[in-house]
Coordinates of C-alpha atoms and ligand atoms in Angstrom, one line a residue:
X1 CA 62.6 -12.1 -95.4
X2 CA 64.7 -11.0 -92.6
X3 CA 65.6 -13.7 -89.2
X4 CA 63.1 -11.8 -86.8
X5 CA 59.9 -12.0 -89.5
X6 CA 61.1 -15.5 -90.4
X7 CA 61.3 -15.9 -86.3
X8 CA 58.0 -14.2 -86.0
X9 CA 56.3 -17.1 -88.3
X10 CA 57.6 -20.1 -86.7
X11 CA 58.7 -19.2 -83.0
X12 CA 55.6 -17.7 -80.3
X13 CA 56.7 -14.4 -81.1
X14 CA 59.6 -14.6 -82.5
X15 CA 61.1 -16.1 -79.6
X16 CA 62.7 -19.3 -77.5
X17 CA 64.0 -17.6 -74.3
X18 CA 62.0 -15.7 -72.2
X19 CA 64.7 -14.2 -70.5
X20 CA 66.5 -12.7 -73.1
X21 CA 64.3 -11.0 -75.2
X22 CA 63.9 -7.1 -75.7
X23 CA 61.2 -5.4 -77.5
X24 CA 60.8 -5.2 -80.7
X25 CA 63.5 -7.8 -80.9
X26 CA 67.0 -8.6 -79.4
X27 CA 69.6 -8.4 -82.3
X28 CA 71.0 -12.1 -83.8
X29 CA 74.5 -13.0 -82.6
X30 CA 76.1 -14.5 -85.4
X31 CA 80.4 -14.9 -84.1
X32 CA 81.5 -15.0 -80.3
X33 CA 84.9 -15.0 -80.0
X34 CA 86.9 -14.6 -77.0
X35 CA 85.0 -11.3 -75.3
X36 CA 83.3 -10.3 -78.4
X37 CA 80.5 -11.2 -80.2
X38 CA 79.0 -10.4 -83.7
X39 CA 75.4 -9.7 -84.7
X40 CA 74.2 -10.2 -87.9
X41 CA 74.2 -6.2 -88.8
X42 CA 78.1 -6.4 -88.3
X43 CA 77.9 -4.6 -85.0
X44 CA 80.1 -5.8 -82.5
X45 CA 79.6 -5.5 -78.6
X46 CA 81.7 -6.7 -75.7
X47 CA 79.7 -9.9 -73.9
X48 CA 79.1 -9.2 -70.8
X49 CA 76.1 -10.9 -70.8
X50 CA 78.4 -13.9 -71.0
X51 CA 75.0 -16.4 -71.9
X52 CA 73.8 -15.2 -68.6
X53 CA 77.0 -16.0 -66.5
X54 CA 78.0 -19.1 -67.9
X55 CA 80.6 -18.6 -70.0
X56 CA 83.6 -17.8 -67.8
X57 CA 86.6 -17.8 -70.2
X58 CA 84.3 -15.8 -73.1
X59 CA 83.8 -17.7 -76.1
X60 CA 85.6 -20.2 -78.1
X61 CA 88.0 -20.8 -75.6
X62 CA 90.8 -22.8 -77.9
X63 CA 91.3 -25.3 -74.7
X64 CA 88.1 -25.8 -73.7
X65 CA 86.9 -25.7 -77.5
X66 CA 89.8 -28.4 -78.3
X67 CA 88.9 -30.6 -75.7
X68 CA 85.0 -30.5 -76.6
X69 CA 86.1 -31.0 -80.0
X70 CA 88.0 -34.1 -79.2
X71 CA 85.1 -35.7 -77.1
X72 CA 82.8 -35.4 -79.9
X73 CA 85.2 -36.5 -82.5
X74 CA 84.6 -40.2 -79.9
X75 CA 81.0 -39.8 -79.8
X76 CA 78.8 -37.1 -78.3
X77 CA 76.3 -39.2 -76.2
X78 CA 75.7 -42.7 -75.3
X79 CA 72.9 -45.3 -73.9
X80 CA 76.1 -46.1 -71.5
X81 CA 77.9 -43.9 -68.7
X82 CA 81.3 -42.5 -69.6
X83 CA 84.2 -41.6 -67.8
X84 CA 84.5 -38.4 -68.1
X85 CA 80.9 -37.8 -65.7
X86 CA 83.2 -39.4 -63.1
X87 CA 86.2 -36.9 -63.8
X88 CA 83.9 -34.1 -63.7
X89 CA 82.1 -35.0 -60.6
X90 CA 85.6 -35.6 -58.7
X91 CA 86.5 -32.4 -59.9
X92 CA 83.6 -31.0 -58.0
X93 CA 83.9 -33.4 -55.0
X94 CA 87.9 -32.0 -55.0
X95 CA 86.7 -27.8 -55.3
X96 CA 84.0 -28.0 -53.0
X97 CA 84.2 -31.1 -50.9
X98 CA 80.9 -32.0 -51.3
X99 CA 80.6 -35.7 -51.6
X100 CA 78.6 -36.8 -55.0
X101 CA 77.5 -35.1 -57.5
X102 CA 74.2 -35.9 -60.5
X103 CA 74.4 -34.3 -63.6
X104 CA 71.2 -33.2 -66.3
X105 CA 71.3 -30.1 -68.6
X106 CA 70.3 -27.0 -67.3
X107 CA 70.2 -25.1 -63.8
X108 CA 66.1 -25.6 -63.9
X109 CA 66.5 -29.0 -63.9
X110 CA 69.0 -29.1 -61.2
X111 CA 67.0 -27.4 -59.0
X112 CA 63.7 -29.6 -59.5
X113 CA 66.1 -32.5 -59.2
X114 CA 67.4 -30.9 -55.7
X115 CA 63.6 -30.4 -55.1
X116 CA 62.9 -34.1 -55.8
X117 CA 66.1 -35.2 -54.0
X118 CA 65.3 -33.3 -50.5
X119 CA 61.7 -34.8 -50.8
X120 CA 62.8 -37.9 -51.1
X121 CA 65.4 -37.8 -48.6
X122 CA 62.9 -36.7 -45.5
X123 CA 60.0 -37.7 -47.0
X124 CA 58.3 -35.0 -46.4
X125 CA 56.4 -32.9 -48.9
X126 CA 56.5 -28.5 -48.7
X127 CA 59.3 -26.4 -49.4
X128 CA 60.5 -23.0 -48.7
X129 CA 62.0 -20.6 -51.0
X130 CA 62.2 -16.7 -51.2
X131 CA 60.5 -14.2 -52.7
X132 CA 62.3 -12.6 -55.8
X133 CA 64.5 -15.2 -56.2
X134 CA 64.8 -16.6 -59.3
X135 CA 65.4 -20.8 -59.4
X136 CA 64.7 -21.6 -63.3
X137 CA 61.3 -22.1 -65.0
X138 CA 60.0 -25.1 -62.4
X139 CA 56.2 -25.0 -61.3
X140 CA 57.4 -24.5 -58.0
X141 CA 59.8 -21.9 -58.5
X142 CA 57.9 -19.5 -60.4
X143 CA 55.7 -16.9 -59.0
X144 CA 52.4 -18.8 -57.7
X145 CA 50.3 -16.6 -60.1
X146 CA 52.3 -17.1 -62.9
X147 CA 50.5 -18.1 -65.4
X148 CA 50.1 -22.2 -66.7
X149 CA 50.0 -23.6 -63.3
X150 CA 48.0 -26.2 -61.7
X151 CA 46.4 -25.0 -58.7
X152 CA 47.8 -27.6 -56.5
X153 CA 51.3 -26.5 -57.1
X154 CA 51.0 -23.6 -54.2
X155 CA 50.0 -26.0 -52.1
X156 CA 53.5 -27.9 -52.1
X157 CA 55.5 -24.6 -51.8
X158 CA 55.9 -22.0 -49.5
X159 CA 57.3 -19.0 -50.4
X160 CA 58.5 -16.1 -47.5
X161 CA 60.4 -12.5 -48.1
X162 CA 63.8 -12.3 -48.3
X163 CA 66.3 -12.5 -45.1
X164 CA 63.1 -11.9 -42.8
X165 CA 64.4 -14.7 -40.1
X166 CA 60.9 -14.1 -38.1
X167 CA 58.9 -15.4 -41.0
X168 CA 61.1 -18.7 -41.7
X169 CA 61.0 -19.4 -37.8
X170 CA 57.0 -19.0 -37.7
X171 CA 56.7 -20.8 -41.1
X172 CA 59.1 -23.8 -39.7
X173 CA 57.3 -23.4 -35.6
X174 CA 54.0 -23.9 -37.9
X175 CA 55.2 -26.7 -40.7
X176 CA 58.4 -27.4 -39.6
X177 CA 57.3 -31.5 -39.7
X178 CA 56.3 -30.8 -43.0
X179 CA 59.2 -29.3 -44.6
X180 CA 62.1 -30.9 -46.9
X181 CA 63.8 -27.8 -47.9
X182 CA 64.5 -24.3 -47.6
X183 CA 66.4 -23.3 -50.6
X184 CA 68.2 -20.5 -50.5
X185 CA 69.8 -18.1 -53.3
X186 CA 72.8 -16.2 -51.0
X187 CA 73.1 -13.6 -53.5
X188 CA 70.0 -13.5 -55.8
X189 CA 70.1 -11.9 -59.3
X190 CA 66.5 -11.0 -59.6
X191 CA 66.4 -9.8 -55.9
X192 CA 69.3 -7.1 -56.8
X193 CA 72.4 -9.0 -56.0
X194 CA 73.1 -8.4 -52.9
X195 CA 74.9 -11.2 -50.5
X196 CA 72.9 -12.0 -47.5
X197 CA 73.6 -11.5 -44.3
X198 CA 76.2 -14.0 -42.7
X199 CA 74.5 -13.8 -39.6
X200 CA 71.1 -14.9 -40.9
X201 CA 72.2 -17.4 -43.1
X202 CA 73.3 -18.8 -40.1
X203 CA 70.4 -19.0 -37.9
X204 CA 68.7 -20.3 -41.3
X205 CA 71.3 -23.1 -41.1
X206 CA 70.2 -23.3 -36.9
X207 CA 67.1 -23.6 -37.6
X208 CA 66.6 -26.1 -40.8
X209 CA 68.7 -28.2 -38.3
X210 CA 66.4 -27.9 -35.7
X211 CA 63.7 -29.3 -37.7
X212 CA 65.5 -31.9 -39.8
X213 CA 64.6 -30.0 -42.8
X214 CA 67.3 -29.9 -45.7
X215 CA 69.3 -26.3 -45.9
X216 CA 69.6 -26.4 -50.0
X217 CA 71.6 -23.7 -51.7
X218 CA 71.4 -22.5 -55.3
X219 CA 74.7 -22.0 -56.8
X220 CA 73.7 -21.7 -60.5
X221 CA 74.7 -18.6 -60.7
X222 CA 77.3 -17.9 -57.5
X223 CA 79.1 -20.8 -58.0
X224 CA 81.8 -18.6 -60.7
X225 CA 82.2 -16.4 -57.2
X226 CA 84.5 -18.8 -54.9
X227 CA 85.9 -22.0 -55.4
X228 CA 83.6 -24.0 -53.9
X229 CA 80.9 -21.8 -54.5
X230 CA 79.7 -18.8 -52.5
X231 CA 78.4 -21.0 -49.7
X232 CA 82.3 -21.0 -48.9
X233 CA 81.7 -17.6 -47.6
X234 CA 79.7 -18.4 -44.8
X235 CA 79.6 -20.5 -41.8
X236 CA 77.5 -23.1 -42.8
X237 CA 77.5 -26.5 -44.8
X238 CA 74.5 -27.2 -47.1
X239 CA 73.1 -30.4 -47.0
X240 CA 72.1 -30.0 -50.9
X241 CA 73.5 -27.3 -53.6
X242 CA 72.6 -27.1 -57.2
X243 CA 75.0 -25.5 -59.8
X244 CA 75.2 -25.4 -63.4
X245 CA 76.3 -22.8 -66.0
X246 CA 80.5 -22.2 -65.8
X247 CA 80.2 -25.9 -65.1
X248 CA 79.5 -26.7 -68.5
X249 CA 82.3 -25.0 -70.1
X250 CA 79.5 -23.4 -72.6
X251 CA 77.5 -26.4 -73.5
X252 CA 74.3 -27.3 -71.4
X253 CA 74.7 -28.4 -68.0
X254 CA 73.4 -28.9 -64.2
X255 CA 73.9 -30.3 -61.2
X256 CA 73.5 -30.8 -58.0
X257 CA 76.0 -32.1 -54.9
X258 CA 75.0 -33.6 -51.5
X259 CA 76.4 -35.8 -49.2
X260 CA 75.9 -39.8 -49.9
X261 CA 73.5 -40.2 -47.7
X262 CA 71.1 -37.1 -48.6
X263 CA 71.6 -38.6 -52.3
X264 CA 71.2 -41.6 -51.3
X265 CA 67.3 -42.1 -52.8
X266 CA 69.4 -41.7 -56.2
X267 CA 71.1 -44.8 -56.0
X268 CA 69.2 -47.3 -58.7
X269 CA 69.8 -50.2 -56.6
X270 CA 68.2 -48.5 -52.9
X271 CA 64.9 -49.2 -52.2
X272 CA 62.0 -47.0 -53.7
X273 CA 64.5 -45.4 -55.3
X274 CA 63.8 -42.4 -57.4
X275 CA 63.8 -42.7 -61.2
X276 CA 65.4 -39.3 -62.9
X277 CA 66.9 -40.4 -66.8
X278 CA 68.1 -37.4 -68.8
X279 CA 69.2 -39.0 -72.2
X280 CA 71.6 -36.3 -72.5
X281 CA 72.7 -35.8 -69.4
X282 CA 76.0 -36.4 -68.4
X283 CA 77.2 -36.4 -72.3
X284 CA 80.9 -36.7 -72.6
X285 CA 81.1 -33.1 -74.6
X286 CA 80.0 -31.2 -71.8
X287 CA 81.3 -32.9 -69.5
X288 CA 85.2 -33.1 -71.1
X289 CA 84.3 -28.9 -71.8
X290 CA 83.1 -28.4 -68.4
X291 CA 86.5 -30.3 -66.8
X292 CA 88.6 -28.1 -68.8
X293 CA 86.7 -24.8 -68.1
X294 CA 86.8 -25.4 -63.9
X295 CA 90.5 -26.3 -64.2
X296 CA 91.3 -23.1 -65.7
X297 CA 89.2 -21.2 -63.6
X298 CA 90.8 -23.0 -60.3
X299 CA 91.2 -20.1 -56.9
X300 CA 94.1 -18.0 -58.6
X301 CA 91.9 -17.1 -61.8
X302 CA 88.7 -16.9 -59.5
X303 CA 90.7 -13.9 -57.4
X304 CA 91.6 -12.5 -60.3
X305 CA 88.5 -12.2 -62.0
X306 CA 86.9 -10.8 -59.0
X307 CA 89.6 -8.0 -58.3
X308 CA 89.1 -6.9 -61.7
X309 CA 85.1 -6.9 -60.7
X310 CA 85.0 -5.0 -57.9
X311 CA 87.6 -2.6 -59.4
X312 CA 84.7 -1.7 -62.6
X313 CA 82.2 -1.4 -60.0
X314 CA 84.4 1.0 -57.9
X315 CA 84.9 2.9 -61.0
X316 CA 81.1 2.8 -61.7
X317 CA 80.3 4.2 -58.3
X318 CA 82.8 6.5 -58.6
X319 CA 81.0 8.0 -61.7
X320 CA 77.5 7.9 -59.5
X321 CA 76.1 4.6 -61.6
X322 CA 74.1 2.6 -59.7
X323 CA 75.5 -0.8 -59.4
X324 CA 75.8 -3.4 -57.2
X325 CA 76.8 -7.1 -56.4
X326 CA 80.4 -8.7 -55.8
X327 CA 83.4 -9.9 -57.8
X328 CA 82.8 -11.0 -61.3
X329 CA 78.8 -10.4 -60.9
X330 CA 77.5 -6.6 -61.5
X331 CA 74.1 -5.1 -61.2
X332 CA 73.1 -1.9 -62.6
X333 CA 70.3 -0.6 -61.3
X334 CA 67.2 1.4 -63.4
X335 CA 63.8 1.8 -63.7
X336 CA 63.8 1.2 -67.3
X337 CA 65.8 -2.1 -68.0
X338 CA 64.8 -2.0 -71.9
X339 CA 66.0 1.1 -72.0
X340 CA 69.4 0.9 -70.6
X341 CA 69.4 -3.1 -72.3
X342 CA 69.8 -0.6 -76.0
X343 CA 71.7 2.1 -74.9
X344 CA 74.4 -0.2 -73.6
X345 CA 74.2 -2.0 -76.5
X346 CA 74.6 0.8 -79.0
X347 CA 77.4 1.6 -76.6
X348 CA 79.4 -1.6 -77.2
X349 CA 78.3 -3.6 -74.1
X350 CA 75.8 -7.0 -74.4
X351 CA 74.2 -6.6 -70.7
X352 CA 71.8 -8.9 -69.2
X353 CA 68.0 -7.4 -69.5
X354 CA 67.4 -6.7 -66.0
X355 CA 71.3 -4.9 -66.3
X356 CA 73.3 -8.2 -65.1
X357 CA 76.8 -7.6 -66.3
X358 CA 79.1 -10.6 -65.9
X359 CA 82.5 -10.3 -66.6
X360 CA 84.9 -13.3 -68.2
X361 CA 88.5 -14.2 -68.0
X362 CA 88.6 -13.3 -71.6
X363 CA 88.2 -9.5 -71.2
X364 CA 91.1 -7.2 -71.4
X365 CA 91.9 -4.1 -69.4
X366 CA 91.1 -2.2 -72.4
X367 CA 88.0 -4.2 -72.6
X368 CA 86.8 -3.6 -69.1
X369 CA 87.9 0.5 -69.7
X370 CA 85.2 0.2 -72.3
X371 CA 82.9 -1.3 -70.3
X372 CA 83.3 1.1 -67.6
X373 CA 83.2 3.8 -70.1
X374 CA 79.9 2.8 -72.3
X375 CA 78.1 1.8 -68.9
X376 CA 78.6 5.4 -67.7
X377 CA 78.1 7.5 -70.8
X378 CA 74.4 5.3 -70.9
X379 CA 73.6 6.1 -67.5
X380 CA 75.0 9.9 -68.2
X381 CA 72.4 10.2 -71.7
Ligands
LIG1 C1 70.0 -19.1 -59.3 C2 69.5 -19.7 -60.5 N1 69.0 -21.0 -60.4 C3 68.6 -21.6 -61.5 C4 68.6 -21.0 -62.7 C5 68.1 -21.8 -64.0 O1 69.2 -22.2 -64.7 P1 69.0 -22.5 -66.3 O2 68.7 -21.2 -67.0 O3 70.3 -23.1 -66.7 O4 67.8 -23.4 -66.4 C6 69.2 -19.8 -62.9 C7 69.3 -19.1 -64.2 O5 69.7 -18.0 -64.4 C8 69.6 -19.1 -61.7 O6 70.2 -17.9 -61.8

């Protein structure tokens, strides 16, 4: 019997991830290596999907595979802390300048642990967040209709268009006492990938100020774009951000970073303070990976990578394909996703679904020529 009828048996059709599945099937990757992979036809494509922007040097890596290999070989998770969370999180202290940092395993559960820190932290109860961006699979974070929700989960969250300032000033004049946190993608995937403005990100930061309510930034995705994260790029300093994905150096990770006193409620010893476990979170393999993967993506490489971005978007505009977003993150834009998600792919090119392409330190010249190549004879057919 072949993997997707097997699949098709013992997975809710066929599948685990939502967000990477395309009709009838997606093919099975069997071999990444470097900025190929493998699918179990023998057809190989050029990643650009890059397990949705996370892994920044490609696949298999030998450094960062060597040092994951080397933390398992001492034991791949423990009932105790380890060092290595402490290496990692000065590593991020060091990037960003952000003060402390909590660790789990995925960008979803960062950003519910950012939710659950900024609640804690003002004790207050509603959030903000934008329309069409996309925060990971949390109640409060998905669409309100969206299916499998309790009622009463709309009533903690509110959630306003994209860079309209007049509605987050009328929703804080209204609630502003009520509000923890408005969390803030600054270039959202789902939204189209474009930056926001610099000028209302900072009257966003103005404002949250004005009414003591936490300015929280998703970096899940835009944290590959600067050093410190895309955040870097504009005149403001969040008092929360959540990351995950390059962090990990391919294994599963999250995080978020705040200052010690906006984390404070994390502390075990502080009064009422909040109880988040994770029994693998923090695990010395991703952890060692993810060290190893940030020190070799340090401000030189992130440049780099970026140049090389915008140069296959010129190159794409150039050739009239629709495509936008910055550095190492491209969007193509179509009415019919699946569409271009196959033609791509018979092409040579492993695309996000909704057309995310993100590229990796381990592409070549020749590699991103193809890229530029398949991506325009798809949009050309
Ligand atoms: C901005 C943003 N936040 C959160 C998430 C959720 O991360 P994960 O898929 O690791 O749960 C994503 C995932 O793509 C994301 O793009």
């Amino acid at each position: 019997m072949s993997i997707p009828d097997r699949a098709q048996r013992v997975l809710p059709g066929g599948n685990t991830r939502t967000t990477l599945f395309v009709p009838p099937h997606p093919p099975y990757a069997v071999r990444g290596n470097g900025a190929l992979i493998t699918d179990d036809t023998g057809h190989r494509v050029i990643d650009c999907n890059n397990n949705y922007t996370s892994l920044i040097h490609g696949h298999a890596r030998a450094e960062v595979l060597e040092t994951a290999i080397e933390a398992a070989r001492s034991g791949t998770a423990f009932g105790l802390p380890t060092a290595s969370e402490v290496a990692l999180a000065e590593h991020l202290r060091d990037r960003t300048g952000i003060e402390q940092w909590r660790f789990c395993n995925s960008g979803s559960e960062a950003v519910l642990m950012l939710l659950r820190a900024a609640r804690a932290y003002t004790g207050r109860d509603l959030i903000i967040r934008f329309d069409g961006s996309y925060h990971g699979t949390g109640d409060a974070l998905v669409p309100p209709e969206a299916p499998g929700l309790a009622k009463s989960v709309s009533e903690s969250v509110l959630v306003l268009p994209q860079n309209d300032l007049a509605a987050v000033e009328k929703a804080l004049h209204e609630h502003g006492a009520r509000v923890a946190a408005v969390l803030i993608d600054l270039m959202p995937n789902r939204a189209g990938l474009i930056p926001a403005d610099p000028e209302y990100v900072t009257a966003l930061r103005n404002l949250t100020r004005q009414h003591a309510t936490l300015l929280a930034v998703d970096e899940v995705i835009t944290f590959r774009l600067r050093e410190g994260g895309l955040h870097t790029d504009y005149d403001i300093q969040p008092d929360l951000v959540s990351v995950g994905k390059v962090i990990g150096g391919g294994f599963p990770v999250g995080a978020i970073g705040g200052s010690a006193e906006v984390l404070s409620p994390f502390a075990p010893t502080a009064p009422g303070a909040v109880s988040w476990g994770g029994t693998f979170s923090a695990n010395p393999v991703t952890m060692a990976a993810g060290l190893t993967a940030l020190q070799l993506f340090g401000a030189t490489e992130i440049t780099e990578l970026n140049q090389r971005g915008d140069a296959v978007r010129a190159r794409l505009l150039k050739a009239d394909v629709p495509v936008r977003g910055s550095g190492s993150l491209l969007r193509l834009t179509t009415p019919n996703p699946t569409e271009l998600w196959w033609k791509l792919y018979h092409a040579g090119v492993l695309a996000g679904t909704n057309g995310l392409l993100a590229l990796s330190t381990a592409m070549t010249d020749a590699q991103l020529d193809q890229i530029t190549d398949g991506v325009t004879r798809a949009f050309r057919t």
